[in-house]
Amino acid sequence: MLYQELAELYSQIEGTTKRLEKTEILSKFLKKLSDEDKDVMYLLIGKIYPEGNEKEIGISTQIALKAISKSNGATDSKVLEMWKKIGDLGKVAEELSKQKKQTTLKLVGKLTIQKVLENLRKLPELQGKGTISLKLLLITELLASASPLEAKYLTRTLIGDLRIGIKSSTIREALASAFFSGDARKQASEKIQNAYDKLSDLAIIFELSKKGIEHLEKVSLKTDKPIKVMLAQKALSIEDGFEKCGEYLAAEYKYDGFRMLINKKNDSVDLYTRRLENVTKQFPDIVEVVKKNIKAKSCIIDSEIIGYNPKTKKYMPFQAISQRIRRKYEIDRLVKELPVEVKAFDIVLCNDEDLINSPFEQRSKLLKKIIKSEKYKITTADQLITNKVSKVREFYEKAIKDNQEGLILKNLNAPYKPGSRVGYMLKLKEELRDFDLVITGAEYGTGKRAGWFSSFILSCMGNKKDEYLEIGKVGTGINEKEDEGKITFKELTKQLKPLIIAEKGTSLQVKPKIIVAVTYQEIQKSTNYSSGYALRFPRVNVLRPDKPLSEITDIKEVEDAYKGQKKK
Ligand code: ATP
């Protein structure tokens, strides 16, 4: 298949904001897609491998910019200037490609999906010094033979900013519509979602959808694929918890750490965050613990990872260890300085048996059986099974005294629902005034902060996918000097620089990627920001590298919090 066909599809999907139209366009395309070209499914969401694969394209805008200038015979400064004006590197590549002389266009129109994937997949293999020129070669080779439209989407794919507004639900609906009709279609849509939550592999889901509903139904968990985790709803009170969970419930400590899925098959262990990022390399300590303390040939375990001070052995808040998720160097030092303990709380596969539909009580018992508890290495979550409100209250107070966030109340009879917030687990915690927001802009600092970004534009999710609405600016809560667990201006600047999308004077627009938990004093109505609201005294509490962009605070939550605050 030619890449041009995919570029045209992207363009059509981008051309409409209507979800139904997007679905129809995609459905037509999928009907024609052959099994041979199934990896196109990854490219549809801007990826080259299924979710959970650690190999990502990872090209900074700076390298992409260089490749664009090289492949078009333009200077870097010209490309930079166009980028500042247009604000979309993809469009810059398209423009320049249009202006290219006819003589260089011999190869245009020949780019195949296979070739694109082949080159893109070589990029993550090139690590370390001296690889930039090799990366440039691979990218320029593609861009040089790309049509203007191909250049646009290739560039956007490279920098991880496809901007076509396609949600996973659109892909699910399009698959259902392509391969099923009538009553079967609605049923298929649900089965496709279930299968996807278990496998997280769009190319396989495409193949199975094509084969028929019974093939989707047969999908079982695999230790080499991450599943989407089950999410918690809020409990308004302990009584509310009982109402939703039943006469008896399990209350567990809500640890202040980060979620981790542990997939084990014999001696091979894979660790994933709830964003389905593969973080095995960052946690060799956990890999060892899993091999030693989990007595099962194969398993998929859901857990919370918490950090403790290696000297005092005191548990520390999430922010202190959050850097362990992202850091890919000096891992041995971090393992010693920021040790972690696994708090396992669920199991969905054990010795190849799929336990998703077994009741939680049974899963929990099995978990306790196969884990050899060792303090500061791995234990199961502290748990209380009861039918008494007063007992839960005592347990809650104990959790708070132990520096944890509160409790998670669990329905003992419930199955595990990957990817859903169905109310089988409820969080009971002190409500802080905080939002999880994404940084969409930054400004250079002056004086002591010269050379760093010192002020950051925060945005919440809008009503539409890919729509981010500004809600304030923050510079507080970030440190000038290194301090235990706190993010510094230097580090944040380093993380944001490769994400720059447009630059005007000292202000920059950045790709929405870095998520921060922000506390604030009050929400006000405001015409200064596109959300219509502004946060008073916002303060960055902690970076949330574990959280997916799709789960940040949305405008509805902001409105609700604003209304709630007025009532008070
Ligand atoms: P949200 O999930 O609402 O987006 P959040 O990331 O702050 O926000 P919460 O919903 O507050 O997380 O709480 C659910 C999280 O609590 C789980 O995703 C998990 O990481 C964590 N957690 C800690 N202890 C447990 C436990 N015993 N059982 C289940 N989850 C736990």
Coordinates of C-alpha atoms in Angstrom, one line a residue, residues 122-128 131 134-135 138:
K122 CA 14.9 1.9 12.9
L123 CA 14.8 5.2 14.8
P124 CA 14.3 3.9 18.4
E125 CA 17.1 1.4 17.8
L126 CA 19.5 4.3 17.5
Q127 CA 20.5 5.3 20.9
G128 CA 23.2 7.6 22.3
T131 CA 23.2 8.6 16.2
L134 CA 21.9 8.4 11.2
K135 CA 18.4 9.4 12.4
L138 CA 16.5 7.8 7.7

